[in-house]
Amino acid sequence: MTKLGAGVPDSIQGSVVRRGDLVFRRLAKGAGLAVLVVLAAIAGFLVWRSVPGLRANTANFLTSTAWFPDQSPSRFGIAAIAFGTVVTAALALLIAVPIGFGVALFIAFYAPPKLATALGFIVDLLAAVPSIIFGLWGLQVLMPHLGGLQRWLNDHLGFIPIFHNSLGIYTKSLFVAAVVLGVMVLPTVSAISREIFLKVPHSNVEAALALGATRWETMRMAVLPFSRPGMISAAMLGLGRALGETIAVALILSALNVVNWHVTEPGGNTFAANIALGWNEAGPIGLSALIASGLVLFVLTLVVNVVARSIIWRRAEFHEGL
Amino acid sequence: MAKRIDITNVSSYYGKFEAVSDVSLRIEPNAVTAFIGPSGCGKSTLLRTLNRMHEVVPGTSVTGEILLDGENIYDDTVDPVNVRRTIGMVFQRPNPFPTMSIYENVAAGIRLDARRMPKSELDGLVERSLQAANLWNEVKDRLKKPGASLSGGQQQRLCIARAIAVEPAVLLMDEPCSSLDPISTLAIEDLIDELKNNYTIVIVTHNMQQAARVSDTTAFFNLAGIGQPGRLIESAPTALIFSTPGQKATEDYISGRFG
Ligand SMILES: Nc1ncnc2c1ncn2[C@@H]1O[C@H](COP(=O)(O)OP(=O)(O)O)[C@@H](O)[C@H]1O
Ligand SMILES: [Mg+2]
């Protein structure tokens, strides 16, 4: 009997290892391992290089606001920069997330097709603008214009501690840095969440409309629940960018290591800006101290991501096979 | 309460393209009306025109008049959202909300209502809707499971339960069985037969036998050629249209399909 092409196998017995499968499996496993190894290597490097500084430190590393690692005795702590980092990143997200989601919803569901394309293009473009540009723009253009808003906040909402300003100076504040960060993160959040919204099955949107849902009810019923994991991811990527942003913050803040709840007053500092500004003048202990602060930032972002993941997985049953 | 629909000189457009041309037809309450005809002749378009889902597609338009118990649903003073609450719809492919449980899927439409319903009342309504959709016995022990975890036929009955939970006057079904196996199809056909006691039902189907089995009135649509609008050829009691069709085109279509 002649066989055409490969034909049927002579027997279905025997297990064959197919080369393509094998190569792919090894590649996938290798890539996965490589990521873990790189992460572990970074963590290991950070720990190893922070030990000398932490040994020399005579202040409490977690609660001290001082940053004088190269003096003797060496004194430094992350309280102020951790405070500045968390406050600016949180405020930035508070600004960027609602507006970013709103813009994305508008592009995905409300805007007429031509406008949607144009807006989407602009948002993508903004997301790719380097942070130094945002920093310069924030310093030159935004900061002078934010004085009025901050004064208004003090005059009308000054009873809320974070808006109180007893100096009457409204430049170089954590608030200004947070707004610039917010503007910077906004296109990132918006670009990603728009992609997420566009993935919502059209059939579910129609199902909601056919039930007599208004546009907004359709968003709440079919769009937002479906997009929730992606929206959290978009916010987390924005948060990551805000937490780690160096140059824009360094340009704007007058680096002052204080914990000051009056966020519209000048001063404050962040992990990334502190490292960028301090690196060149630092001695050996100073470098080690900066690396120790980098380790904390590393752990902070890790924790943020784990928390985000666990929120996403909580209702995994409802997102299987989507 | 089932309601009558009077369609007068209705044409539906996608942009400049006329998909359905000049249809006039009366749809009786408490009866099943089937739309049949070759694919592309505008059955789905006309169906979506009946509950103002057609205008959800950008660039579309409708001319003519559609009266729901005498009230023009295209009147300027009419809110399309209210039209869709009164005229429910079941789609070709089952589309339960994937992020919701079986229970939440059925309750979805009820929860849109501004008035808050006590939990016990909602429970009862969900149960009755699932019972009416012949799904209750299969899902009563797993109401909290995702709607998407059901089989295709069960999902479609879930969608029917969701549509009837808001107690519409009319139920539109666009080829509701086309993605289902024969057993699920029979289950849904039995269900349609029961539902007509309470609703006006319009069903689009490409399956002649199904039209013959479930409908009281059959409307046959055809189109002269590609790019031509679909037109209503004739509409008559189902028994009549399948035994002695009035038009040659209807006879050709029916006999062609029956072989
Ligand atoms: N969303 C749409 N945009 C443009 N044309 C459409 C759209 N949906 C349907 N059509 C066109 O309208 C005509 C009728 O389609 P349809 O109502 O789906 O027919 P049927 O349901 O009878 O198969 C077809 O020519 C189809 O190509
Ligand atoms: Mg169709």
CSV table of N, CA, C and O in Angstrom, one decimal, chain A residues 206-259:
chain,number,residue,atom,x,y,z
A,206,GLU,N,-24.6,44.9,24.4
A,206,GLU,CA,-25.9,44.9,23.8
A,206,GLU,C,-26.9,44.3,24.7
A,206,GLU,O,-28.1,44.7,24.8
A,207,ALA,N,-26.5,43.2,25.5
A,207,ALA,CA,-27.4,42.6,26.4
A,207,ALA,C,-27.9,43.6,27.5
A,207,ALA,O,-29.1,43.7,27.8
A,208,ALA,N,-26.9,44.4,27.9
A,208,ALA,CA,-27.3,45.4,28.9
A,208,ALA,C,-28.3,46.5,28.3
A,208,ALA,O,-29.3,46.8,28.9
A,209,LEU,N,-27.9,47.0,27.2
A,209,LEU,CA,-28.8,48.0,26.5
A,209,LEU,C,-30.2,47.4,26.3
A,209,LEU,O,-31.2,48.0,26.5
A,210,ALA,N,-30.2,46.1,25.8
A,210,ALA,CA,-31.5,45.5,25.5
A,210,ALA,C,-32.4,45.3,26.8
A,210,ALA,O,-33.6,45.1,26.7
A,211,LEU,N,-31.7,45.2,27.9
A,211,LEU,CA,-32.5,45.1,29.2
A,211,LEU,C,-33.0,46.5,29.6
A,211,LEU,O,-33.8,46.6,30.6
A,212,GLY,N,-32.7,47.5,28.9
A,212,GLY,CA,-33.2,48.8,29.2
A,212,GLY,C,-32.2,49.6,30.1
A,212,GLY,O,-32.6,50.4,30.9
A,213,ALA,N,-30.9,49.3,30.0
A,213,ALA,CA,-30.0,50.0,30.8
A,213,ALA,C,-29.6,51.3,30.0
A,213,ALA,O,-29.5,51.4,28.8
A,214,THR,N,-29.4,52.4,30.8
A,214,THR,CA,-28.9,53.6,30.2
A,214,THR,C,-27.5,53.4,29.9
A,214,THR,O,-26.9,52.4,30.3
A,215,ARG,N,-26.8,54.4,29.3
A,215,ARG,CA,-25.4,54.3,29.0
A,215,ARG,C,-24.6,54.0,30.2
A,215,ARG,O,-23.7,53.2,30.2
A,216,TRP,N,-24.9,54.8,31.2
A,216,TRP,CA,-24.1,54.7,32.4
A,216,TRP,C,-24.4,53.4,33.1
A,216,TRP,O,-23.5,52.7,33.6
A,217,GLU,N,-25.6,52.9,33.1
A,217,GLU,CA,-26.0,51.6,33.7
A,217,GLU,C,-25.3,50.5,32.9
A,217,GLU,O,-24.9,49.5,33.5
A,218,THR,N,-25.2,50.7,31.6
A,218,THR,CA,-24.5,49.7,30.8
A,218,THR,C,-23.0,49.6,31.2
A,218,THR,O,-22.4,48.5,31.3
A,219,MET,N,-22.4,50.8,31.5
A,219,MET,CA,-21.0,50.8,32.0
A,219,MET,C,-20.9,50.0,33.3
A,219,MET,O,-20.1,49.1,33.4
A,220,ARG,N,-21.9,50.3,34.2
A,220,ARG,CA,-21.8,49.6,35.5
A,220,ARG,C,-22.1,48.1,35.4
A,220,ARG,O,-21.6,47.3,36.2
A,221,MET,N,-23.0,47.8,34.5
A,221,MET,CA,-23.4,46.4,34.4
A,221,MET,C,-22.5,45.5,33.6
A,221,MET,O,-22.2,44.4,34.0
A,222,ALA,N,-22.1,46.0,32.5
A,222,ALA,CA,-21.3,45.1,31.5
A,222,ALA,C,-19.9,45.5,31.4
A,222,ALA,O,-19.0,44.6,31.2
A,223,VAL,N,-19.6,46.8,31.5
A,223,VAL,CA,-18.2,47.2,31.1
A,223,VAL,C,-17.3,47.2,32.3
A,223,VAL,O,-16.2,46.5,32.3
A,224,LEU,N,-17.6,47.9,33.4
A,224,LEU,CA,-16.7,48.0,34.5
A,224,LEU,C,-16.4,46.7,35.2
A,224,LEU,O,-15.2,46.4,35.5
A,225,PRO,N,-17.4,45.8,35.5
A,225,PRO,CA,-17.1,44.6,36.2
A,225,PRO,C,-16.2,43.7,35.3
A,225,PRO,O,-15.2,43.1,35.8
A,226,PHE,N,-16.4,43.7,34.0
A,226,PHE,CA,-15.6,42.9,33.2
A,226,PHE,C,-14.2,43.4,33.1
A,226,PHE,O,-13.2,42.7,33.0
A,227,SER,N,-14.0,44.8,33.2
A,227,SER,CA,-12.7,45.4,33.0
A,227,SER,C,-11.9,45.5,34.3
A,227,SER,O,-10.8,46.0,34.3
A,228,ARG,N,-12.6,45.2,35.5
A,228,ARG,CA,-12.0,45.5,36.8
A,228,ARG,C,-10.5,45.0,36.9
A,228,ARG,O,-9.7,45.8,37.3
A,229,PRO,N,-10.2,43.8,36.6
A,229,PRO,CA,-8.8,43.4,36.7
A,229,PRO,C,-7.9,44.3,35.9
A,229,PRO,O,-6.8,44.7,36.4
A,230,GLY,N,-8.3,44.5,34.7
A,230,GLY,CA,-7.4,45.4,33.8
A,230,GLY,C,-7.3,46.8,34.3
A,230,GLY,O,-6.3,47.4,34.2
A,231,MET,N,-8.4,47.3,34.9
A,231,MET,CA,-8.4,48.7,35.5
A,231,MET,C,-7.4,48.7,36.7
A,231,MET,O,-6.7,49.7,36.8
A,232,ILE,N,-7.5,47.7,37.5
A,232,ILE,CA,-6.5,47.6,38.6
A,232,ILE,C,-5.1,47.6,38.1
A,232,ILE,O,-4.2,48.3,38.6
A,233,SER,N,-4.9,46.8,37.1
A,233,SER,CA,-3.5,46.7,36.5
A,233,SER,C,-3.1,48.1,36.0
A,233,SER,O,-1.9,48.5,36.2
A,234,ALA,N,-4.0,48.8,35.3
A,234,ALA,CA,-3.7,50.1,34.8
A,234,ALA,C,-3.3,51.1,35.9
A,234,ALA,O,-2.3,51.8,35.8
A,235,ALA,N,-4.1,51.0,37.0
A,235,ALA,CA,-3.8,51.9,38.1
A,235,ALA,C,-2.5,51.5,38.7
A,235,ALA,O,-1.7,52.4,39.1
A,236,MET,N,-2.2,50.2,38.8
A,236,MET,CA,-0.9,49.8,39.4
A,236,MET,C,0.3,50.2,38.6
A,236,MET,O,1.3,50.6,39.1
A,237,LEU,N,0.1,50.1,37.3
A,237,LEU,CA,1.2,50.6,36.4
A,237,LEU,C,1.5,52.1,36.6
A,237,LEU,O,2.6,52.5,36.7
A,238,GLY,N,0.4,52.8,36.7
A,238,GLY,CA,0.5,54.2,37.0
A,238,GLY,C,1.1,54.5,38.3
A,238,GLY,O,2.0,55.3,38.4
A,239,LEU,N,0.7,53.7,39.3
A,239,LEU,CA,1.3,53.9,40.7
A,239,LEU,C,2.8,53.5,40.6
A,239,LEU,O,3.6,54.3,41.2
A,240,GLY,N,3.1,52.5,39.9
A,240,GLY,CA,4.6,52.1,39.8
A,240,GLY,C,5.4,53.3,39.2
A,240,GLY,O,6.4,53.6,39.7
A,241,ARG,N,4.8,53.9,38.2
A,241,ARG,CA,5.5,55.0,37.5
A,241,ARG,C,5.6,56.2,38.5
A,241,ARG,O,6.6,56.9,38.5
A,242,ALA,N,4.5,56.4,39.3
A,242,ALA,CA,4.6,57.6,40.2
A,242,ALA,C,5.5,57.3,41.3
A,242,ALA,O,6.3,58.2,41.7
A,243,LEU,N,5.5,56.1,41.8
A,243,LEU,CA,6.4,55.8,43.0
A,243,LEU,C,7.9,55.9,42.5
A,243,LEU,O,8.7,56.3,43.3
A,244,GLY,N,8.2,55.5,41.3
A,244,GLY,CA,9.6,55.4,40.9
A,244,GLY,C,10.1,56.7,40.2
A,244,GLY,O,11.3,56.8,39.9
A,245,GLU,N,9.2,57.6,39.9
A,245,GLU,CA,9.6,58.8,39.1
A,245,GLU,C,10.6,59.6,39.8
A,245,GLU,O,10.5,60.0,41.0
A,246,THR,N,11.7,59.9,39.1
A,246,THR,CA,12.9,60.5,39.7
A,246,THR,C,13.0,62.0,39.3
A,246,THR,O,12.8,62.9,40.0
A,247,ILE,N,13.1,62.2,38.0
A,247,ILE,CA,13.6,63.4,37.5
A,247,ILE,C,12.6,64.5,37.6
A,247,ILE,O,12.9,65.7,38.0
A,248,ALA,N,11.3,64.2,37.3
A,248,ALA,CA,10.3,65.3,37.3
A,248,ALA,C,10.1,65.7,38.8
A,248,ALA,O,10.0,66.9,39.0
A,249,VAL,N,10.2,64.8,39.7
A,249,VAL,CA,10.0,65.2,41.1
A,249,VAL,C,11.3,65.9,41.6
A,249,VAL,O,11.1,66.9,42.3
A,250,ALA,N,12.4,65.4,41.2
A,250,ALA,CA,13.7,66.1,41.7
A,250,ALA,C,13.7,67.5,41.2
A,250,ALA,O,14.2,68.4,41.9
A,251,LEU,N,13.2,67.8,40.0
A,251,LEU,CA,13.2,69.2,39.5
A,251,LEU,C,12.3,70.1,40.3
A,251,LEU,O,12.6,71.2,40.5
A,252,ILE,N,11.2,69.5,40.7
A,252,ILE,CA,10.1,70.4,41.3
A,252,ILE,C,10.3,70.6,42.8
A,252,ILE,O,10.2,71.7,43.3
A,253,LEU,N,10.6,69.5,43.6
A,253,LEU,CA,10.6,69.6,45.0
A,253,LEU,C,11.9,70.4,45.4
A,253,LEU,O,12.9,70.2,44.8
A,254,SER,N,11.7,71.2,46.5
A,254,SER,CA,12.9,71.7,47.1
A,254,SER,C,13.3,70.7,48.2
A,254,SER,O,12.6,70.6,49.2
A,255,ALA,N,14.2,69.8,47.9
A,255,ALA,CA,14.4,68.6,48.7
A,255,ALA,C,14.7,69.0,50.1
A,255,ALA,O,15.7,69.6,50.5
A,256,LEU,N,13.7,68.7,51.0
A,256,LEU,CA,13.8,69.0,52.4
A,256,LEU,C,13.2,67.8,53.1
A,256,LEU,O,12.1,67.4,52.9
A,257,ASN,N,14.1,67.1,53.9
A,257,ASN,CA,13.6,65.9,54.5
A,257,ASN,C,12.8,66.1,55.7
A,257,ASN,O,13.3,66.1,56.8
A,258,VAL,N,11.5,66.4,55.5
A,258,VAL,CA,10.6,66.6,56.6
A,258,VAL,C,9.3,65.8,56.4
A,258,VAL,O,9.0,65.6,55.2
A,259,VAL,N,8.7,65.5,57.5
A,259,VAL,CA,7.3,64.9,57.4
A,259,VAL,C,6.4,66.1,57.7
A,259,VAL,O,6.2,66.5,58.8
